[in-house]
XYZ file of C-alpha atoms in Angstrom:
334
model
C 136.518 113.199 144.437
C 136.457 113.631 148.159
C 138.162 116.492 149.950
C 138.890 117.408 153.515
C 140.343 120.672 154.878
C 142.116 120.847 158.220
C 144.000 123.432 160.195
C 147.383 122.336 161.488
C 150.147 123.767 163.661
C 153.815 123.048 163.302
C 155.960 121.673 166.094
C 158.708 124.216 165.322
C 156.285 127.190 165.217
C 153.073 126.490 167.153
C 151.841 130.081 166.583
C 151.820 129.655 162.817
C 148.695 128.299 161.187
C 148.634 126.269 157.996
C 145.700 124.978 156.015
C 145.970 121.389 154.755
C 143.634 120.083 152.087
C 143.683 116.344 151.244
C 141.758 114.930 148.294
C 141.442 111.328 146.953
C 139.431 109.423 144.408
C 138.192 106.104 145.838
C 140.297 105.359 148.857
C 143.229 106.982 150.559
C 145.277 103.829 149.951
C 145.121 104.307 146.168
C 146.878 107.676 146.368
C 145.988 111.199 147.425
C 146.818 114.882 146.708
C 147.951 117.508 149.217
C 147.470 121.271 149.084
C 149.236 123.322 151.783
C 148.918 127.076 152.303
C 149.818 129.638 154.940
C 147.785 132.429 153.330
C 150.735 133.910 151.450
C 152.333 130.924 149.830
C 150.829 127.671 148.614
C 152.351 124.312 147.798
C 150.862 121.207 146.152
C 151.971 117.606 145.722
C 150.816 114.026 145.137
C 151.421 110.708 146.896
C 151.007 107.628 144.716
C 149.897 104.155 145.725
C 153.409 102.817 145.152
C 154.878 105.329 147.563
C 152.268 104.349 150.186
C 153.199 100.671 149.778
C 156.900 101.505 150.003
C 156.399 103.532 153.187
C 154.405 100.655 154.760
C 157.119 98.186 153.826
C 159.866 100.428 155.224
C 157.977 100.631 158.510
C 157.287 96.860 158.437
C 153.592 97.570 158.864
C 150.562 96.130 157.146
C 149.290 98.371 154.339
C 145.746 98.521 155.644
C 146.962 99.494 159.093
C 149.281 102.100 157.547
C 146.379 103.593 155.575
C 144.361 103.822 158.802
C 147.214 105.737 160.400
C 147.290 108.135 157.409
C 143.559 108.800 157.756
C 143.982 109.656 161.409
C 146.938 111.946 160.688
C 145.651 113.792 157.581
C 141.880 113.452 157.529
C 140.377 113.079 161.003
C 142.447 115.767 162.694
C 139.900 116.669 165.376
C 139.724 113.074 166.625
C 143.530 112.632 166.727
C 144.567 116.050 168.027
C 147.856 115.945 169.869
C 148.773 112.466 168.663
C 150.518 113.563 165.424
C 153.239 116.088 164.650
C 153.785 118.050 161.422
C 157.037 119.391 160.033
C 157.632 121.787 157.121
C 160.981 122.613 155.600
C 161.269 125.019 152.648
C 164.013 126.686 150.809
C 164.779 130.393 150.832
C 162.770 131.048 147.701
C 159.774 129.031 148.969
C 159.766 127.043 145.764
C 160.103 123.599 147.293
C 158.542 122.525 150.561
C 159.097 119.200 152.333
C 156.030 118.223 154.331
C 156.435 115.393 156.926
C 153.944 113.831 159.401
C 154.855 111.764 162.459
C 153.144 109.738 165.165
C 154.036 110.959 168.619
C 154.859 108.464 171.351
C 155.767 108.744 175.035
C 159.451 108.165 174.417
C 159.616 109.906 171.024
C 157.985 109.714 167.604
C 158.279 107.823 164.348
C 157.784 109.194 160.867
C 154.710 108.039 158.975
C 155.524 109.695 155.700
C 156.910 112.635 153.814
C 155.945 114.326 150.565
C 157.721 116.896 148.446
C 155.490 119.860 147.523
C 155.952 122.401 144.757
C 154.993 126.045 144.928
C 151.713 127.013 143.268
C 152.136 129.996 140.892
C 149.010 131.856 142.062
C 148.496 131.560 145.801
C 145.419 133.792 145.598
C 143.676 131.198 143.465
C 144.469 128.518 146.028
C 143.135 130.710 148.813
C 140.020 131.410 146.765
C 139.571 127.676 146.219
C 139.991 127.000 149.917
C 137.457 129.704 150.801
C 135.010 128.264 148.243
C 135.454 124.827 149.714
C 134.824 126.208 153.177
C 131.676 127.981 152.015
C 130.409 124.851 150.271
C 131.082 122.791 153.346
C 129.349 125.419 155.454
C 126.323 125.363 153.168
C 126.186 121.586 153.341
C 126.488 121.709 157.087
C 123.758 124.350 157.319
C 121.456 122.279 155.095
C 122.195 119.235 157.148
C 121.609 121.213 160.292
C 118.257 122.466 158.988
C 117.273 118.938 158.039
C 118.237 117.718 161.449
C 116.341 120.613 163.023
C 113.179 119.747 161.094
C 113.637 116.131 162.004
C 114.089 117.154 165.599
C 110.897 119.215 165.525
C 109.003 116.332 163.959
C 110.304 113.969 166.568
C 109.435 116.454 169.316
C 105.907 116.746 167.952
C 105.595 112.994 167.781
C 106.957 112.781 171.291
C 104.359 115.297 172.508
C 101.569 113.360 170.821
C 102.910 110.131 172.247
C 103.092 111.708 175.702
C 99.471 112.853 175.468
C 98.365 109.441 174.271
C 100.396 107.897 177.055
C 98.654 110.083 179.630
C 95.286 109.031 178.235
C 96.372 105.420 178.296
C 97.485 105.796 181.894
C 94.125 107.280 182.871
C 92.269 104.523 181.016
C 94.546 101.955 182.633
C 93.847 103.321 186.101
C 90.105 103.295 185.471
C 90.298 99.782 184.099
C 92.359 98.639 187.067
C 89.847 100.158 189.491
C 86.955 98.491 187.649
C 88.746 95.169 187.495
C 89.688 95.457 191.160
C 86.061 95.995 192.148
C 84.951 93.072 190.006
C 87.755 90.984 191.366
C 86.628 91.698 194.926
C 83.108 90.530 194.072
C 84.361 87.414 192.354
C 86.779 86.750 195.207
C 84.028 87.036 197.808
C 81.814 84.685 195.775
C 84.674 82.229 195.454
C 85.336 82.393 199.181
C 81.666 81.760 199.949
C 81.597 78.891 197.484
C 84.766 77.437 199.013
C 83.243 77.670 202.479
C 80.090 75.904 201.276
C 82.137 73.211 199.601
C 84.210 72.763 202.735
C 81.020 72.497 204.769
C 79.600 69.913 202.376
C 82.912 68.051 202.424
C 82.922 67.960 206.231
C 79.328 66.754 206.253
C 80.168 64.100 203.701
C 83.156 63.014 205.785
C 80.972 62.837 208.895
C 78.316 60.879 206.992
C 80.952 58.527 205.669
C 82.363 58.087 209.171
C 78.858 57.406 210.577
C 78.139 54.976 207.773
C 81.444 53.240 208.410
C 80.669 52.979 212.118
C 77.195 51.645 211.292
C 78.683 49.086 208.921
C 81.217 48.116 211.543
C 78.461 47.753 214.133
C 76.368 45.671 211.732
C 79.363 43.522 210.895
C 80.173 43.093 214.571
C 76.559 42.213 215.344
C 76.442 39.723 212.502
C 79.657 38.141 213.716
C 78.322 37.926 217.270
C 75.040 36.407 216.022
C 76.955 33.967 213.870
C 79.148 32.981 216.804
C 76.085 32.563 219.003
C 74.385 30.466 216.333
C 77.492 28.348 215.940
C 77.726 28.006 219.717
C 74.024 27.074 219.959
C 74.393 24.566 217.135
C 77.403 22.971 218.791
C 75.611 22.983 222.150
C 72.538 21.398 220.566
C 74.691 18.718 218.989
C 76.413 18.026 222.315
C 73.060 17.950 224.116
C 71.621 15.621 221.513
C 74.623 13.324 221.751
C 74.415 13.382 225.558
C 70.673 12.731 225.398
C 71.159 9.807 223.048
C 73.875 8.412 225.287
C 71.679 8.715 228.418
C 68.504 7.250 226.877
C 67.933 3.422 227.347
C 67.725 1.073 224.452
C 64.490 0.376 222.610
C 63.620 -2.837 224.549
C 64.156 -1.024 227.843
C 61.982 1.878 226.682
C 59.275 -0.590 225.696
C 59.507 -2.310 229.063
C 59.297 0.961 230.893
C 56.340 1.972 228.757
C 54.583 -1.295 229.471
C 55.416 -1.056 233.118
C 54.145 2.490 233.152
C 50.790 1.519 231.622
C 47.693 1.477 233.873
C 47.404 -2.318 233.783
C 50.982 -2.982 234.830
C 51.687 0.034 237.013
C 50.699 -1.599 240.280
C 52.326 -4.973 239.638
C 55.878 -3.915 240.390
C 55.277 -2.642 243.914
C 53.315 -5.713 244.952
C 55.826 -8.038 243.371
C 58.628 -6.260 245.148
C 56.829 -6.548 248.484
C 56.281 -10.260 247.982
C 59.843 -10.754 246.849
C 61.070 -8.987 249.952
C 58.864 -11.201 252.017
C 60.013 -14.431 250.370
C 61.974 -14.730 247.143
C 61.308 -17.935 245.212
C 64.254 -20.100 244.414
C 65.828 -19.646 241.032
C 64.698 -16.048 240.414
C 68.025 -14.384 240.976
C 69.961 -16.655 238.666
C 67.384 -16.179 235.912
C 67.649 -12.380 236.056
C 71.437 -12.442 236.133
C 71.498 -14.830 233.196
C 69.096 -12.535 231.307
C 71.206 -9.432 231.931
C 74.338 -11.242 230.833
C 72.693 -12.366 227.614
C 71.627 -8.814 226.656
C 73.626 -7.287 223.666
C 75.268 -3.777 223.890
C 72.995 -0.772 223.358
C 72.547 0.174 219.764
C 70.271 2.593 218.100
C 67.464 0.443 216.653
C 66.059 1.236 213.323
C 62.424 1.988 212.636
C 61.775 -1.417 210.986
C 62.912 -3.419 214.001
C 61.158 -1.329 216.670
C 57.836 -3.287 216.373
C 59.534 -6.687 216.540
C 61.667 -5.686 219.523
C 58.582 -4.288 221.211
C 56.663 -7.529 220.696
C 59.568 -9.584 222.066
C 59.850 -7.322 225.101
C 56.142 -7.759 225.831
C 56.410 -11.539 225.548
C 59.478 -11.486 227.770
C 57.748 -9.353 230.362
C 54.747 -11.700 230.459
C 57.046 -14.690 230.733
C 58.987 -13.051 233.548
C 55.790 -12.224 235.367
C 54.589 -15.800 235.068
C 57.847 -17.148 236.443
C 58.326 -14.631 239.244
C 54.780 -14.226 240.468
C 52.318 -16.632 241.905
C 49.144 -17.270 240.022
C 47.097 -15.772 242.766
C 49.254 -12.628 242.688
C 48.444 -12.087 239.107
C 44.769 -12.290 239.749
C 45.140 -10.006 242.721
C 46.986 -7.464 240.661
C 44.378 -7.554 237.978
């Protein structure tokens, strides 16, 4: 069974002090017992579960909420001080006492419940019981306080040890940070030097690539110029060759000029021309004109017909000389 002892003051007599003890088995909602004493007289009574349900129904309140209100009014007095009022009415012989408890509001109050108490025959026994309960509660509180004190000391000791370890950890951390900072500076300087070297190599590689590109461009440009010059020379050579072929005489004319340019025939033309200027024989002009008219257009002779055309040109030259020159001129020329 659980018990709780509180000190209450009445609304009608605030100077008077009463001691209220409430006890219950499992829960306050299943019923509870009340013991009230002013030091001279004592009263006791019981509230059943049915009465609690009836009071909740009369107030149109949920039973669980009503039980919570009872706990605040009768059990947890220190937490709800000033929120609840208590009334006691007793007869002249102090045999019957009506104990009521109310919830105070701003505009008034409403009654939570009321219980009829009967006088206890031996008030001294009740007071003794209340004092025993107080002493037991005090002993429990002292034991709990001692336990809490020991726990507090243990926690304080642990806290001191933790603080010392924390100080050591802080010192080790600072040393480690200093060491890591020094190492980091060395590594950072090495990285910076390496980055500078890599940047230098990268710039050199870029310059080399640019030079190589320029060289390739120059080579390509040179090759293109040479190719254009070669193409121009080839086209020029072809044009020159075509012009040369067009300006060269035909094969019979080349043979005639070669025969006329030989040592045996070289001097015949001038003498013949002188004699012709002196006196041209009749019939020479028409023969030459007829010969020129009978000549075919110039064609490029093949190699097989060059000998035959050469032989014909020689025969024609001899025949022309016989017809155009006097016999004595021939002997003179020879």
